[in-house]
Short mmCIF file of N, CA and C in Angstrom, two decimals:
data_model
loop_
_atom_site.label_atom_id
_atom_site.label_comp_id
_atom_site.label_asym_id
_atom_site.label_seq_id
_atom_site.Cartn_x
_atom_site.Cartn_y
_atom_site.Cartn_z
N MET A 24 13.54 3.02 20.73
CA MET A 24 13.90 4.31 21.30
C MET A 24 12.84 4.70 22.33
N PRO A 25 13.24 5.02 23.55
CA PRO A 25 12.24 5.42 24.54
C PRO A 25 11.70 6.82 24.26
N LYS A 26 10.57 7.06 24.86
CA LYS A 26 9.98 8.39 24.71
C LYS A 26 10.82 9.42 25.47
N MET A 27 10.81 10.66 24.95
CA MET A 27 11.51 11.75 25.63
C MET A 27 10.66 12.27 26.78
N LYS A 28 11.31 12.75 27.82
CA LYS A 28 10.58 13.31 28.95
C LYS A 28 10.32 14.79 28.73
N SER A 29 9.13 15.22 29.11
CA SER A 29 8.81 16.64 29.11
C SER A 29 9.32 17.25 30.41
N ASN A 30 9.72 18.49 30.36
CA ASN A 30 10.06 19.23 31.56
C ASN A 30 8.75 19.56 32.27
N LYS A 31 8.51 18.99 33.44
CA LYS A 31 7.21 19.12 34.09
C LYS A 31 6.93 20.53 34.57
N GLY A 32 7.99 21.26 34.94
CA GLY A 32 7.80 22.66 35.32
C GLY A 32 7.29 23.48 34.16
N ALA A 33 7.85 23.24 32.97
CA ALA A 33 7.42 23.95 31.77
C ALA A 33 6.02 23.50 31.36
N ALA A 34 5.72 22.22 31.53
CA ALA A 34 4.41 21.71 31.14
C ALA A 34 3.29 22.36 31.95
N LYS A 35 3.58 22.72 33.20
CA LYS A 35 2.57 23.35 34.04
C LYS A 35 2.41 24.83 33.71
N ARG A 36 3.40 25.44 33.08
CA ARG A 36 3.38 26.89 32.86
C ARG A 36 3.03 27.32 31.45
N PHE A 37 3.25 26.45 30.46
CA PHE A 37 3.06 26.83 29.07
C PHE A 37 2.12 25.87 28.36
N LYS A 38 1.26 26.41 27.48
CA LYS A 38 0.37 25.60 26.66
C LYS A 38 0.60 25.98 25.20
N LYS A 39 0.62 24.98 24.33
CA LYS A 39 0.87 25.22 22.91
C LYS A 39 -0.37 25.76 22.25
N THR A 40 -0.20 26.77 21.40
CA THR A 40 -1.29 27.31 20.58
C THR A 40 -0.81 27.34 19.14
N ALA A 41 -1.68 27.74 18.24
CA ALA A 41 -1.30 27.80 16.83
C ALA A 41 -0.22 28.86 16.60
N GLY A 42 -0.20 29.91 17.41
CA GLY A 42 0.76 30.99 17.23
C GLY A 42 2.00 30.90 18.08
N GLY A 43 2.14 29.86 18.88
CA GLY A 43 3.31 29.72 19.76
C GLY A 43 2.92 29.08 21.07
N PHE A 44 3.35 29.67 22.18
CA PHE A 44 3.02 29.18 23.50
C PHE A 44 2.39 30.30 24.30
N LYS A 45 1.35 29.98 25.07
CA LYS A 45 0.74 30.98 25.93
C LYS A 45 1.19 30.71 27.36
N CYS A 46 1.25 31.79 28.16
CA CYS A 46 1.68 31.68 29.55
C CYS A 46 0.94 32.74 30.37
N LYS A 47 0.98 32.54 31.68
CA LYS A 47 0.32 33.47 32.60
C LYS A 47 1.16 34.74 32.75
N GLN A 48 0.51 35.85 32.92
CA GLN A 48 1.20 37.12 33.14
C GLN A 48 1.86 37.12 34.51
N SER A 49 3.04 37.71 34.61
CA SER A 49 3.76 37.75 35.88
C SER A 49 3.27 38.91 36.75
N HIS A 50 3.75 38.97 37.98
CA HIS A 50 3.44 40.03 38.96
C HIS A 50 1.98 40.02 39.42
N THR A 51 1.37 38.84 39.52
CA THR A 51 -0.04 38.79 39.91
C THR A 51 -0.30 37.94 41.15
N SER A 52 0.75 37.44 41.81
CA SER A 52 0.50 36.45 42.86
C SER A 52 0.53 37.01 44.28
N HIS A 53 1.34 38.02 44.54
CA HIS A 53 1.40 38.54 45.91
C HIS A 53 1.81 40.01 45.86
N ILE A 54 1.76 40.65 47.05
CA ILE A 54 1.99 42.10 47.20
C ILE A 54 1.06 42.86 46.25
N LEU A 55 -0.23 42.57 46.37
CA LEU A 55 -1.21 43.19 45.47
C LEU A 55 -1.78 44.48 46.04
N THR A 56 -1.51 44.78 47.31
CA THR A 56 -2.13 45.96 47.92
C THR A 56 -1.58 47.26 47.35
N LYS A 57 -0.32 47.27 46.97
CA LYS A 57 0.26 48.50 46.44
C LYS A 57 0.05 48.68 44.94
N LYS A 58 -0.54 47.68 44.29
CA LYS A 58 -0.79 47.77 42.85
C LYS A 58 -2.18 48.32 42.61
N SER A 59 -2.30 49.17 41.63
CA SER A 59 -3.59 49.80 41.37
C SER A 59 -4.57 48.78 40.76
N THR A 60 -5.85 49.10 40.89
CA THR A 60 -6.88 48.23 40.34
C THR A 60 -6.72 48.11 38.83
N LYS A 61 -6.38 49.20 38.17
CA LYS A 61 -6.19 49.17 36.73
C LYS A 61 -5.03 48.25 36.34
N ARG A 62 -3.95 48.34 37.09
CA ARG A 62 -2.78 47.50 36.80
C ARG A 62 -3.11 46.03 36.98
N LYS A 63 -3.81 45.70 38.09
CA LYS A 63 -4.16 44.30 38.35
C LYS A 63 -5.13 43.77 37.29
N ARG A 64 -6.05 44.60 36.85
CA ARG A 64 -7.01 44.20 35.82
C ARG A 64 -6.29 43.91 34.50
N GLN A 65 -5.32 44.75 34.16
CA GLN A 65 -4.60 44.56 32.90
C GLN A 65 -3.63 43.39 32.94
N LEU A 66 -3.31 42.90 34.13
CA LEU A 66 -2.43 41.74 34.26
C LEU A 66 -3.18 40.41 34.16
N ARG A 67 -4.50 40.46 34.10
CA ARG A 67 -5.28 39.23 33.97
C ARG A 67 -5.06 38.60 32.60
N GLY A 68 -5.42 37.33 32.51
CA GLY A 68 -5.35 36.67 31.21
C GLY A 68 -3.97 36.12 30.92
N THR A 69 -3.73 35.82 29.64
CA THR A 69 -2.48 35.18 29.24
C THR A 69 -1.77 36.00 28.17
N ASN A 70 -0.49 35.74 28.03
CA ASN A 70 0.34 36.37 27.00
C ASN A 70 0.96 35.29 26.15
N LEU A 71 1.41 35.65 24.97
CA LEU A 71 2.22 34.75 24.16
C LEU A 71 3.68 34.91 24.56
N VAL A 72 4.41 33.82 24.55
CA VAL A 72 5.82 33.84 24.87
C VAL A 72 6.57 34.58 23.76
N GLU A 73 7.61 35.33 24.14
CA GLU A 73 8.40 36.07 23.17
C GLU A 73 9.05 35.12 22.17
N ALA A 74 9.25 35.59 20.95
CA ALA A 74 9.79 34.76 19.87
C ALA A 74 11.18 34.22 20.21
N ALA A 75 11.97 34.98 20.97
CA ALA A 75 13.32 34.55 21.32
C ALA A 75 13.32 33.35 22.25
N ASP A 76 12.22 33.11 22.97
CA ASP A 76 12.16 32.02 23.95
C ASP A 76 11.41 30.80 23.46
N VAL A 77 10.79 30.88 22.28
CA VAL A 77 9.94 29.79 21.81
C VAL A 77 10.74 28.51 21.59
N ALA A 78 11.93 28.59 20.99
CA ALA A 78 12.72 27.40 20.70
C ALA A 78 13.12 26.68 21.98
N GLN A 79 13.46 27.43 23.02
CA GLN A 79 13.85 26.82 24.29
C GLN A 79 12.67 26.09 24.92
N ILE A 80 11.50 26.70 24.89
CA ILE A 80 10.31 26.06 25.48
C ILE A 80 9.90 24.85 24.65
N ALA A 81 10.01 24.94 23.33
CA ALA A 81 9.66 23.82 22.47
C ALA A 81 10.55 22.61 22.75
N SER A 82 11.82 22.86 23.08
CA SER A 82 12.71 21.73 23.39
C SER A 82 12.36 21.10 24.73
N MET A 83 11.81 21.88 25.66
CA MET A 83 11.40 21.34 26.96
C MET A 83 10.10 20.57 26.87
N LEU A 84 9.30 20.84 25.83
CA LEU A 84 8.01 20.18 25.65
C LEU A 84 7.99 19.48 24.29
N PRO A 85 8.65 18.34 24.16
CA PRO A 85 8.82 17.72 22.85
C PRO A 85 7.51 17.24 22.21
N TYR A 86 6.49 16.95 22.98
CA TYR A 86 5.24 16.43 22.41
C TYR A 86 4.11 17.44 22.45
N ALA A 87 4.40 18.69 22.74
CA ALA A 87 3.36 19.72 22.79
C ALA A 87 2.98 20.16 21.39
#
């Protein structure tokens, strides 16, 4: 049986942790001038993926 392929787009965006998958916060890449400093600061770091989406991401990353 050949190995399954990982979805490379998902592999670049999600990393497996003990509690699920972590991902980068959205709304941080462009049009930053109209966003407040507080908002941009709070968008730093990573979030855990919502529970409803974990099964879909796990199927895209079979060896994660």
